[in-house]
Amino acid sequence: MSLFKKKPSFEGGGLVLFMDVHDAMAAEKVLKESEYTVKLVAPPPELRKGCDLALEINLVEQPGIERLLQEKEAGYVSVLPMKPGTSGLLEIVKVTDFGDWTMVKAANMKLSFDKKSGIIVNTSGGGCPDIPYLHAEMIGKKLDKAPRPRDLGFTLCALMLDRALEESLALWQGGKKI
Amino acid sequence: MMLIAGTLPLKGLPLTIGAASAEGDYLVVNHQRIPCTQGTAAMITAALTTTEYLKIEAPQALVVGDTGQGKGSREMYEYLIQNVAKLSPEVLALHYCLPDMALTRRLCEAVKSCSKRPLMIADAASMYAAKAAGLATSFDIFTPDATEMAFLADPDATHPAYIARHLFDTDVTQTPKLVAAAYAKKNAAKLLLVKGATDYVVRNGEILATISEPDVPTLEPIGGTGDTITGMLSAFVYAGLEPHEATIVAARANRMAGKLANATPATKVRQIISQFPAVFQQYLCQWSEVCYKP
């Protein structure tokens, strides 16, 4: 017998919580059919909100997973980081004025737009594979016509880029009214 | 061999490995034409531009299509796990991917089978995965920006979207505190290049250098200008510069290229990269004390 504890084959860092076991099983089926790696686990007592079964997920995939569960009408309570001390999702943004352009930063993601036209001129930051894809899809489009990262993306980087887009849109539309 | 691995936003691009080359505005890897945009493509193009200038072997690139669902990322990790010992690169630079802690752990184990341990560089989500899995000290160089530095300093966050608000609120003068916090919890690579208004080069917790000139704040909004630094420093390390020297030269060169390009927030990363040969020609000898004759 090995004296060493074997590292788990899946380390997701995120938990989907459910009200009952049936929902957890149904969600597992939905996610596995879409090739997400997930694992049924018992949530730690301090995080438990409904039943004693949860799904461990790769936390970075939270937005794509939540979108899929909603599309399939699979009931869940919430998605949380597994580490109890983790902060909530960042809600604040930072705005930088570059003269003719404005840059909005949400966590690790930045979006820059032309103040007059509302055209997205650049996105930067991040590290997940949907970010270069969204970069290509969004640049050159007006803020109010651009695809939403929350609809096209799958990762937390995309969710933060969506926050930056939302704030940019509010700034630009507010500016137009002046 | 210098091996750069990362995903590309090209649907249907199969796992592809080969020496990188340039064809006009495109990057070419094993007959696949790849546009030079933000992400792995910008990093490889920057590394290739540097190796071409230095007249050394071009980077080997391991790339795969992935637009966020992770299938390509997992194929890339599995390929590396199975083949890294056989490839035994001198420099292994990991870049865009869906961060996966368990696969990163297996890759770090597989690297131990290389005939000589490669110099390990991680940027983008490869850095996120290394930190989240508690494997940061297995890497030689990380290249975080200010928010990613806050992520390394937050012991609980597994992604920058979940960092504590007070860490996100810090300005560049707080970087030394964030650096100290990251090293205290073993959440930093041996060498850090923290990119920002002032770039910090840090080795094992000690700040070796800061770079703030030329000051080109318009580089920050341009997608891919962090990727270019990582690409350049990978090439400089492969060329024989000490890791800290490579990071200093890369940070300076990126700033100077931004200045020469008259960068605005609307500038594209390939316009920055196109300035690298002129920057190298004018400054590399002075900065690196190693003078190449192109």
Short mmCIF file of C-alpha atoms in Angstrom, two decimals:
data_model
loop_
_atom_site.label_atom_id
_atom_site.label_comp_id
_atom_site.label_asym_id
_atom_site.label_seq_id
_atom_site.Cartn_x
_atom_site.Cartn_y
_atom_site.Cartn_z
CA MET A 1 0.00 0.00 0.00
CA SER A 2 1.32 3.41 -0.92
CA LEU A 3 2.05 5.76 1.95
CA PHE A 4 1.44 8.71 -0.32
CA LYS A 5 -2.02 10.09 -0.88
CA LYS A 6 -2.73 10.12 -4.61
CA LYS A 7 -3.58 13.54 -6.04
CA PRO A 8 -7.09 13.60 -7.47
CA SER A 9 -7.43 13.29 -11.25
CA PHE A 10 -9.73 16.32 -11.33
CA GLU A 11 -9.20 19.56 -9.44
CA GLY A 12 -11.88 22.02 -10.42
CA GLY A 13 -11.91 24.63 -7.69
CA GLY A 14 -15.65 25.33 -8.10
CA LEU A 15 -18.89 23.89 -6.76
CA VAL A 16 -22.44 23.92 -8.12
CA LEU A 17 -24.91 23.63 -5.25
CA PHE A 18 -28.41 22.11 -5.58
CA MET A 19 -31.62 21.98 -3.57
CA ASP A 20 -32.05 18.23 -4.09
CA VAL A 21 -30.18 15.17 -5.30
CA HIS A 22 -32.34 14.81 -8.40
CA ASP A 23 -31.23 18.25 -9.65
CA ALA A 24 -27.59 17.39 -9.03
CA MET A 25 -27.85 14.15 -11.03
CA ALA A 26 -29.71 15.91 -13.87
CA ALA A 27 -27.10 18.68 -14.02
CA GLU A 28 -24.27 16.16 -14.09
CA LYS A 29 -25.89 14.48 -17.11
CA VAL A 30 -26.40 17.79 -18.94
CA LEU A 31 -22.83 18.92 -18.36
CA LYS A 32 -21.21 15.60 -19.22
CA GLU A 33 -23.19 15.45 -22.47
CA SER A 34 -21.55 18.77 -23.37
CA GLU A 35 -18.09 17.38 -22.55
CA TYR A 36 -17.57 19.33 -19.35
CA THR A 37 -15.42 17.55 -16.79
CA VAL A 38 -17.43 17.43 -13.56
CA LYS A 39 -17.55 15.26 -10.45
CA LEU A 40 -20.30 14.61 -7.91
CA VAL A 41 -18.99 15.49 -4.45
CA ALA A 42 -20.23 16.25 -0.97
CA PRO A 43 -20.00 19.99 -0.35
CA PRO A 44 -18.15 21.12 2.77
CA PRO A 45 -20.65 21.89 5.57
CA GLU A 46 -19.82 25.62 5.55
CA LEU A 47 -20.81 25.91 1.87
CA ARG A 48 -23.84 23.61 1.92
CA LYS A 49 -27.09 25.38 1.00
CA GLY A 50 -29.46 22.66 -0.15
CA CYS A 51 -28.83 18.94 -0.48
CA ASP A 52 -25.65 17.08 0.46
CA LEU A 53 -24.61 16.50 -3.13
CA ALA A 54 -22.81 19.05 -5.28
CA LEU A 55 -20.95 19.09 -8.58
CA GLU A 56 -17.30 19.99 -8.64
CA ILE A 57 -16.53 22.03 -11.76
CA ASN A 58 -13.56 23.88 -13.19
CA LEU A 59 -14.41 27.28 -11.69
CA VAL A 60 -12.97 29.08 -14.71
CA GLU A 61 -15.80 27.53 -16.77
CA GLN A 62 -18.50 28.98 -14.47
CA PRO A 63 -20.15 31.28 -17.07
CA GLY A 64 -20.45 28.59 -19.75
CA ILE A 65 -21.73 26.06 -17.23
CA GLU A 66 -24.33 28.42 -15.76
CA ARG A 67 -25.53 29.36 -19.26
CA LEU A 68 -25.91 25.71 -20.23
CA LEU A 69 -27.77 24.81 -17.03
CA GLN A 70 -30.16 27.71 -17.59
CA GLU A 71 -30.70 26.78 -21.25
CA LYS A 72 -31.51 23.20 -20.23
CA GLU A 73 -33.64 24.42 -17.33
CA ALA A 74 -31.56 22.40 -14.91
CA GLY A 75 -32.18 23.73 -11.41
CA TYR A 76 -29.25 24.80 -9.23
CA VAL A 77 -28.81 27.11 -6.28
CA SER A 78 -25.47 28.78 -6.91
CA VAL A 79 -21.89 28.38 -8.08
CA LEU A 80 -19.12 29.03 -5.58
CA PRO A 81 -15.35 28.72 -5.28
CA MET A 82 -14.45 25.65 -3.22
CA LYS A 83 -12.01 27.52 -0.99
CA PRO A 84 -14.21 29.04 1.74
CA GLY A 85 -12.00 32.15 2.15
CA THR A 86 -12.30 33.20 -1.48
CA SER A 87 -13.77 36.63 -2.19
CA GLY A 88 -16.88 37.07 -4.33
CA LEU A 89 -16.70 37.91 -8.03
CA LEU A 90 -15.18 41.35 -8.56
CA GLU A 91 -17.94 43.87 -9.25
CA ILE A 92 -15.92 47.07 -9.53
CA VAL A 93 -14.34 48.51 -12.67
CA LYS A 94 -11.64 51.11 -13.34
CA VAL A 95 -11.89 53.73 -16.09
CA THR A 96 -8.91 55.40 -17.80
CA ASP A 97 -9.23 58.42 -20.09
CA PHE A 98 -6.98 58.33 -23.16
CA GLY A 99 -8.27 61.48 -24.83
CA ASP A 100 -10.24 60.27 -27.85
CA TRP A 101 -10.57 56.83 -26.27
CA THR A 102 -11.74 55.38 -22.96
CA MET A 103 -10.42 52.15 -21.42
CA VAL A 104 -12.57 50.22 -18.95
CA LYS A 105 -10.94 47.54 -16.83
CA ALA A 106 -12.84 44.76 -15.05
CA ALA A 107 -10.53 42.42 -13.11
CA ASN A 108 -7.97 41.16 -15.64
CA MET A 109 -9.89 42.36 -18.73
CA LYS A 110 -9.74 45.70 -20.52
CA LEU A 111 -11.91 47.13 -23.29
CA SER A 112 -11.16 50.38 -25.12
CA PHE A 113 -13.54 52.36 -27.31
CA ASP A 114 -13.63 55.52 -29.39
CA LYS A 115 -15.56 58.14 -27.42
CA LYS A 116 -17.27 59.67 -30.45
CA SER A 117 -18.23 56.64 -32.49
CA GLY A 118 -18.54 54.05 -29.74
CA ILE A 119 -16.41 51.69 -31.83
CA ILE A 120 -14.47 49.09 -29.86
CA VAL A 121 -10.83 49.60 -30.85
CA ASN A 122 -9.15 47.02 -28.61
CA THR A 123 -9.53 44.44 -25.89
CA SER A 124 -6.59 43.30 -23.80
CA GLY A 125 -5.67 41.19 -20.80
CA GLY A 126 -6.91 37.76 -19.81
CA GLY A 127 -5.53 34.35 -20.57
CA CYS A 128 -8.40 31.99 -21.35
CA PRO A 129 -8.90 30.59 -24.86
CA ASP A 130 -12.13 32.46 -25.60
CA ILE A 131 -10.45 35.86 -25.13
CA PRO A 132 -8.53 36.02 -28.43
CA TYR A 133 -11.72 34.79 -30.14
CA LEU A 134 -13.79 37.56 -28.55
CA HIS A 135 -11.04 40.05 -29.41
CA ALA A 136 -11.45 39.16 -33.09
CA GLU A 137 -15.27 39.21 -32.90
CA MET A 138 -15.63 42.52 -31.06
CA ILE A 139 -13.02 44.87 -32.49
CA GLY A 140 -14.34 47.32 -35.06
CA LYS A 141 -17.92 46.98 -33.85
CA LYS A 142 -20.01 49.56 -32.03
CA LEU A 143 -20.52 48.97 -28.34
CA ASP A 144 -24.27 48.49 -28.79
CA LYS A 145 -23.88 46.17 -31.80
CA ALA A 146 -21.00 44.02 -30.58
CA PRO A 147 -21.61 40.43 -29.55
CA ARG A 148 -21.79 39.97 -25.78
CA PRO A 149 -18.93 38.00 -24.23
CA ARG A 150 -21.46 36.45 -21.84
CA ASP A 151 -23.22 34.92 -24.89
CA LEU A 152 -20.15 33.84 -26.89
CA GLY A 153 -17.61 33.16 -24.16
CA PHE A 154 -17.28 30.31 -21.69
CA THR A 155 -14.87 31.49 -19.01
CA LEU A 156 -14.45 33.92 -16.14
CA CYS A 157 -12.20 36.02 -18.38
CA ALA A 158 -15.15 36.39 -20.78
CA LEU A 159 -17.46 37.29 -17.89
CA MET A 160 -15.08 40.08 -16.83
CA LEU A 161 -14.88 41.31 -20.44
CA ASP A 162 -18.67 41.43 -20.45
CA ARG A 163 -18.55 43.60 -17.31
CA ALA A 164 -16.14 45.95 -19.09
CA LEU A 165 -18.47 46.08 -22.12
CA GLU A 166 -21.49 46.80 -19.94
CA GLU A 167 -19.72 49.68 -18.19
CA SER A 168 -18.37 51.02 -21.52
CA LEU A 169 -21.87 51.01 -22.94
CA ALA A 170 -23.21 52.91 -19.94
CA LEU A 171 -20.41 55.49 -20.19
CA TRP A 172 -20.85 55.96 -23.93
CA GLN A 173 -24.62 56.17 -23.83
CA GLY A 174 -24.41 58.55 -20.88
CA GLY A 175 -21.90 60.67 -22.78
CA LYS A 176 -24.13 60.81 -25.87
CA LYS A 177 -26.95 62.33 -23.86
CA ILE A 178 -24.79 65.27 -22.71
CA MET B 1 14.81 23.83 -28.73
CA MET B 2 12.48 26.56 -27.51
CA LEU B 3 8.90 25.27 -27.38
CA ILE B 4 5.92 27.63 -27.10
CA ALA B 5 2.55 26.00 -26.41
CA GLY B 6 -0.84 27.66 -26.49
CA THR B 7 -4.31 27.76 -27.97
CA LEU B 8 -5.44 29.82 -30.95
CA PRO B 9 -8.95 31.18 -31.57
CA LEU B 10 -9.36 29.17 -34.78
CA LYS B 11 -12.24 26.71 -34.86
CA GLY B 12 -11.18 23.34 -36.22
CA LEU B 13 -7.42 23.94 -36.07
CA PRO B 14 -5.98 20.52 -35.17
CA LEU B 15 -3.12 20.04 -32.76
CA THR B 16 -0.14 21.26 -34.76
CA ILE B 17 3.56 21.31 -33.99
CA GLY B 18 6.41 22.69 -36.02
CA ALA B 19 8.93 25.44 -36.45
CA ALA B 20 7.33 28.86 -36.66
CA SER B 21 7.90 31.01 -39.72
CA ALA B 22 6.43 34.24 -41.06
CA GLU B 23 4.57 34.85 -44.32
CA GLY B 24 3.58 38.48 -44.70
CA ASP B 25 1.29 39.36 -41.80
CA TYR B 26 0.73 35.68 -41.04
CA LEU B 27 2.46 33.23 -38.76
CA VAL B 28 2.94 29.77 -40.27
CA VAL B 29 3.23 26.54 -38.28
CA ASN B 30 3.36 23.30 -40.21
CA HIS B 31 1.55 24.84 -43.23
CA GLN B 32 -1.18 26.37 -41.04
CA ARG B 33 -1.52 30.14 -41.65
CA ILE B 34 -2.33 31.99 -38.46
CA PRO B 35 -3.24 35.69 -38.16
CA CYS B 36 -1.05 37.64 -35.74
CA THR B 37 -3.52 38.79 -33.11
CA GLN B 38 -3.74 38.93 -29.33
CA GLY B 39 -2.71 35.78 -27.49
CA THR B 40 -0.45 32.90 -28.43
CA ALA B 41 -0.06 34.13 -32.01
CA ALA B 42 1.34 37.48 -30.82
CA MET B 43 3.67 35.70 -28.42
CA ILE B 44 5.05 33.32 -31.05
CA THR B 45 5.40 36.12 -33.60
CA ALA B 46 7.35 38.24 -31.08
CA ALA B 47 9.61 35.29 -30.26
CA LEU B 48 10.11 34.55 -33.96
CA THR B 49 10.94 38.19 -34.76
CA THR B 50 13.54 38.08 -32.00
CA THR B 51 15.13 34.77 -33.05
CA GLU B 52 15.24 35.96 -36.67
CA TYR B 53 17.09 39.09 -35.60
CA LEU B 54 19.50 37.07 -33.46
CA LYS B 55 19.91 34.48 -36.24
CA ILE B 56 19.17 31.58 -33.95
CA GLU B 57 16.81 28.62 -34.32
CA ALA B 58 13.15 29.62 -34.70
CA PRO B 59 10.73 28.68 -31.92
CA GLN B 60 8.91 25.39 -32.16
CA ALA B 61 5.20 26.03 -31.71
CA LEU B 62 2.59 23.65 -30.34
CA VAL B 63 -0.80 25.16 -31.16
CA VAL B 64 -4.40 24.01 -31.30
CA GLY B 65 -7.77 25.61 -31.97
CA ASP B 66 -9.85 26.42 -28.89
CA THR B 67 -12.46 29.16 -28.60
CA GLY B 68 -13.16 28.56 -24.95
CA GLN B 69 -14.66 25.11 -24.51
CA GLY B 70 -11.37 23.58 -23.49
CA LYS B 71 -11.15 20.54 -25.79
CA GLY B 72 -8.09 21.90 -27.62
CA SER B 73 -6.47 22.91 -24.35
CA ARG B 74 -6.80 19.40 -22.97
CA GLU B 75 -5.33 17.92 -26.17
CA MET B 76 -2.39 20.29 -25.85
CA TYR B 77 -1.72 19.38 -22.22
CA GLU B 78 -2.00 15.64 -22.97
CA TYR B 79 0.41 15.95 -25.91
CA LEU B 80 2.92 17.76 -23.73
CA ILE B 81 2.56 15.26 -20.90
CA GLN B 82 3.20 12.36 -23.29
CA ASN B 83 5.98 13.99 -25.32
CA VAL B 84 7.83 16.57 -23.24
CA ALA B 85 10.53 14.11 -22.14
CA LYS B 86 11.18 13.09 -25.75
CA LEU B 87 11.20 16.71 -26.92
CA SER B 88 13.26 17.90 -23.93
CA PRO B 89 13.11 21.60 -24.86
CA GLU B 90 15.63 23.96 -23.31
CA VAL B 91 12.89 26.56 -22.89
CA LEU B 92 9.22 25.64 -22.42
CA ALA B 93 6.82 28.60 -22.55
CA LEU B 94 3.15 27.93 -21.77
CA HIS B 95 0.52 30.43 -22.78
CA TYR B 96 -3.24 30.74 -23.53
CA CYS B 97 -5.35 27.71 -22.60
CA LEU B 98 -8.25 26.68 -20.43
CA PRO B 99 -6.50 26.51 -17.05
CA ASP B 100 -6.56 22.96 -15.66
CA MET B 101 -4.92 22.29 -12.32
CA ALA B 102 -4.74 18.50 -12.55
CA LEU B 103 -3.25 18.53 -16.06
CA THR B 104 -0.73 21.20 -15.05
CA ARG B 105 0.28 18.98 -12.13
CA ARG B 106 0.77 16.01 -14.47
CA LEU B 107 2.77 18.17 -16.86
CA CYS B 108 5.08 19.35 -14.07
CA GLU B 109 5.62 15.68 -13.16
CA ALA B 110 6.32 14.77 -16.79
CA VAL B 111 8.88 17.56 -17.10
CA LYS B 112 10.96 15.80 -14.45
CA SER B 113 11.65 13.08 -17.03
CA CYS B 114 13.37 15.49 -19.42
CA SER B 115 17.08 14.80 -19.91
CA LYS B 116 17.70 18.35 -18.70
CA ARG B 117 15.05 20.38 -16.91
CA PRO B 118 13.71 23.03 -19.29
CA LEU B 119 13.49 26.64 -18.23
CA MET B 120 9.76 26.95 -17.53
CA ILE B 121 7.86 30.12 -18.42
CA ALA B 122 4.14 30.63 -17.88
CA ASP B 123 1.92 33.53 -18.86
CA ALA B 124 -1.84 33.97 -19.35
CA ALA B 125 -4.02 31.09 -18.10
CA SER B 126 -1.07 28.71 -17.87
CA MET B 127 0.13 30.97 -15.08
CA TYR B 128 -3.37 30.97 -13.51
CA ALA B 129 -3.40 27.17 -13.45
CA ALA B 130 0.12 26.93 -12.03
CA LYS B 131 -0.73 29.29 -9.19
CA ALA B 132 -4.15 27.78 -8.48
CA ALA B 133 -2.62 24.30 -8.30
CA GLY B 134 0.11 25.45 -5.90
CA LEU B 135 2.79 24.81 -8.52
CA ALA B 136 4.14 28.34 -8.98
CA THR B 137 7.56 27.45 -7.59
CA SER B 138 7.95 24.81 -10.30
CA PHE B 139 8.23 27.64 -12.81
CA ASP B 140 11.18 29.91 -13.56
CA ILE B 141 9.36 32.96 -14.94
CA PHE B 142 5.85 34.41 -14.63
CA THR B 143 4.88 37.62 -16.42
CA PRO B 144 1.79 39.00 -14.60
CA ASP B 145 0.21 42.39 -15.15
CA ALA B 146 -1.00 44.43 -12.16
CA THR B 147 -4.27 42.53 -11.66
CA GLU B 148 -2.58 39.19 -12.17
CA MET B 149 0.00 40.23 -9.56
CA ALA B 150 -2.89 40.84 -7.16
CA PHE B 151 -4.17 37.36 -8.09
CA LEU B 152 -0.79 35.82 -7.19
CA ALA B 153 -0.87 37.75 -3.91
CA ASP B 154 -4.35 36.48 -2.99
CA PRO B 155 -3.84 33.04 -1.44
CA ASP B 156 -7.44 31.97 -2.01
CA ALA B 157 -8.19 33.08 -5.57
CA THR B 158 -8.10 30.51 -8.36
CA HIS B 159 -8.77 33.13 -11.06
CA PRO B 160 -8.28 36.94 -11.20
CA ALA B 161 -12.07 37.42 -11.30
CA TYR B 162 -12.15 36.22 -7.68
CA ILE B 163 -9.43 38.37 -6.14
CA ALA B 164 -10.18 40.38 -3.02
CA ARG B 165 -11.39 43.87 -3.81
CA HIS B 166 -8.72 45.62 -1.74
CA LEU B 167 -6.04 43.91 -3.84
CA PHE B 168 -7.70 45.04 -7.11
CA ASP B 169 -7.85 48.60 -5.77
CA THR B 170 -4.10 48.89 -5.23
CA ASP B 171 -1.98 51.14 -7.45
CA VAL B 172 1.47 50.51 -8.89
CA THR B 173 3.23 51.76 -5.74
CA GLN B 174 1.79 48.77 -3.90
CA THR B 175 3.42 46.23 -6.22
CA PRO B 176 6.27 45.47 -3.76
CA LYS B 177 3.69 44.52 -1.09
CA LEU B 178 1.83 42.26 -3.51
CA VAL B 179 5.12 40.68 -4.57
CA ALA B 180 6.06 40.00 -0.95
CA ALA B 181 2.65 38.45 -0.25
CA ALA B 182 2.91 36.17 -3.29
CA TYR B 183 6.39 34.94 -2.37
CA ALA B 184 5.38 34.45 1.27
CA LYS B 185 2.70 31.97 0.17
CA LYS B 186 4.89 30.35 -2.52
CA ASN B 187 2.56 31.66 -5.21
CA ALA B 188 5.26 33.17 -7.43
CA ALA B 189 7.76 31.77 -9.90
CA LYS B 190 11.46 32.21 -9.22
CA LEU B 191 11.46 35.30 -11.41
CA LEU B 192 8.59 37.71 -11.94
CA LEU B 193 8.19 40.43 -14.52
CA VAL B 194 5.29 42.51 -13.22
CA LYS B 195 4.03 44.60 -16.13
CA GLY B 196 2.56 48.02 -15.47
CA ALA B 197 3.21 51.76 -15.54
CA THR B 198 6.42 50.70 -13.83
CA ASP B 199 7.63 47.19 -14.64
CA TYR B 200 9.19 45.26 -11.75
CA VAL B 201 11.75 42.50 -12.21
CA VAL B 202 11.78 40.36 -9.09
CA ARG B 203 13.88 37.30 -8.25
CA ASN B 204 12.96 35.18 -5.25
CA GLY B 205 11.24 38.15 -3.64
CA GLU B 206 14.04 40.65 -4.28
CA ILE B 207 13.29 43.55 -6.64
CA LEU B 208 16.22 43.57 -9.05
CA ALA B 209 15.11 46.35 -11.38
CA THR B 210 12.28 48.68 -12.27
CA ILE B 211 11.61 49.97 -15.76
CA SER B 212 9.47 53.00 -16.41
CA GLU B 213 10.98 54.56 -19.53
CA PRO B 214 9.93 55.29 -22.12
CA ASP B 215 6.52 55.86 -20.60
CA VAL B 216 3.93 54.66 -23.14
CA PRO B 217 0.62 54.25 -21.27
CA THR B 218 -1.21 53.56 -24.53
CA LEU B 219 0.39 50.11 -24.67
CA GLU B 220 -1.95 48.84 -21.94
CA PRO B 221 -5.18 48.92 -24.00
CA ILE B 222 -3.55 47.16 -26.98
CA GLY B 223 -4.40 43.48 -26.97
CA GLY B 224 -1.25 41.34 -27.14
CA THR B 225 1.36 43.76 -25.81
CA GLY B 226 1.89 41.58 -22.75
CA ASP B 227 2.15 38.52 -24.98
CA THR B 228 4.91 40.18 -26.99
CA ILE B 229 7.01 40.73 -23.86
CA THR B 230 6.73 37.05 -22.94
CA GLY B 231 7.61 36.03 -26.49
CA MET B 232 10.67 38.26 -26.58
CA LEU B 233 11.97 37.23 -23.20
CA SER B 234 11.55 33.55 -24.10
CA ALA B 235 13.74 34.13 -27.15
CA PHE B 236 16.34 36.13 -25.22
CA VAL B 237 16.60 33.43 -22.56
CA TYR B 238 16.95 30.82 -25.29
CA ALA B 239 19.70 32.96 -26.84
CA GLY B 240 21.65 32.74 -23.60
CA LEU B 241 20.79 35.85 -21.63
CA GLU B 242 20.31 35.39 -17.91
CA PRO B 243 16.55 35.28 -17.15
CA HIS B 244 16.53 38.62 -15.33
CA GLU B 245 18.51 40.27 -18.14
CA ALA B 246 16.11 38.81 -20.70
CA THR B 247 13.09 40.22 -18.87
CA ILE B 248 14.65 43.68 -18.53
CA VAL B 249 15.58 43.83 -22.22
CA ALA B 250 12.14 42.56 -23.28
CA ALA B 251 10.31 45.10 -21.11
CA ARG B 252 12.44 47.96 -22.44
CA ALA B 253 12.13 46.82 -26.06
CA ASN B 254 8.35 46.60 -25.82
CA ARG B 255 8.09 50.14 -24.48
CA MET B 256 10.46 51.48 -27.12
CA ALA B 257 8.51 49.69 -29.88
CA GLY B 258 5.33 51.31 -28.60
CA LYS B 259 6.99 54.70 -28.72
CA LEU B 260 8.32 54.18 -32.25
CA ALA B 261 4.89 52.99 -33.40
CA ASN B 262 3.26 56.12 -31.92
CA ALA B 263 0.89 53.74 -30.19
CA THR B 264 -2.70 54.74 -29.51
CA PRO B 265 -5.39 52.55 -27.94
CA ALA B 266 -6.47 51.70 -31.52
CA THR B 267 -3.04 50.36 -32.56
CA LYS B 268 -2.83 46.65 -33.38
CA VAL B 269 -0.20 44.40 -31.83
CA ARG B 270 1.39 43.53 -35.19
CA GLN B 271 2.23 47.25 -35.59
CA ILE B 272 4.16 47.05 -32.32
CA ILE B 273 5.96 43.84 -33.31
CA SER B 274 6.96 45.35 -36.65
CA GLN B 275 9.07 47.87 -34.71
CA PHE B 276 11.12 45.24 -32.88
CA PRO B 277 13.93 44.88 -35.47
CA ALA B 278 14.52 48.66 -35.43
CA VAL B 279 14.52 48.67 -31.62
CA PHE B 280 16.95 45.74 -31.48
CA GLN B 281 19.24 47.35 -34.02
CA GLN B 282 19.38 50.59 -32.10
CA TYR B 283 19.37 49.42 -28.48
CA LEU B 284 20.04 45.71 -28.00
CA CYS B 285 23.82 46.00 -27.86
CA GLN B 286 23.59 48.83 -25.35
CA TRP B 287 21.00 47.10 -23.15
CA SER B 288 22.27 43.53 -23.19
CA GLU B 289 26.00 44.12 -23.59
CA VAL B 290 25.81 41.29 -26.08
CA CYS B 291 26.08 42.70 -29.56
CA TYR B 292 24.70 40.84 -32.56
CA LYS B 293 25.48 41.86 -36.10
CA PRO B 294 22.35 41.38 -38.16
#
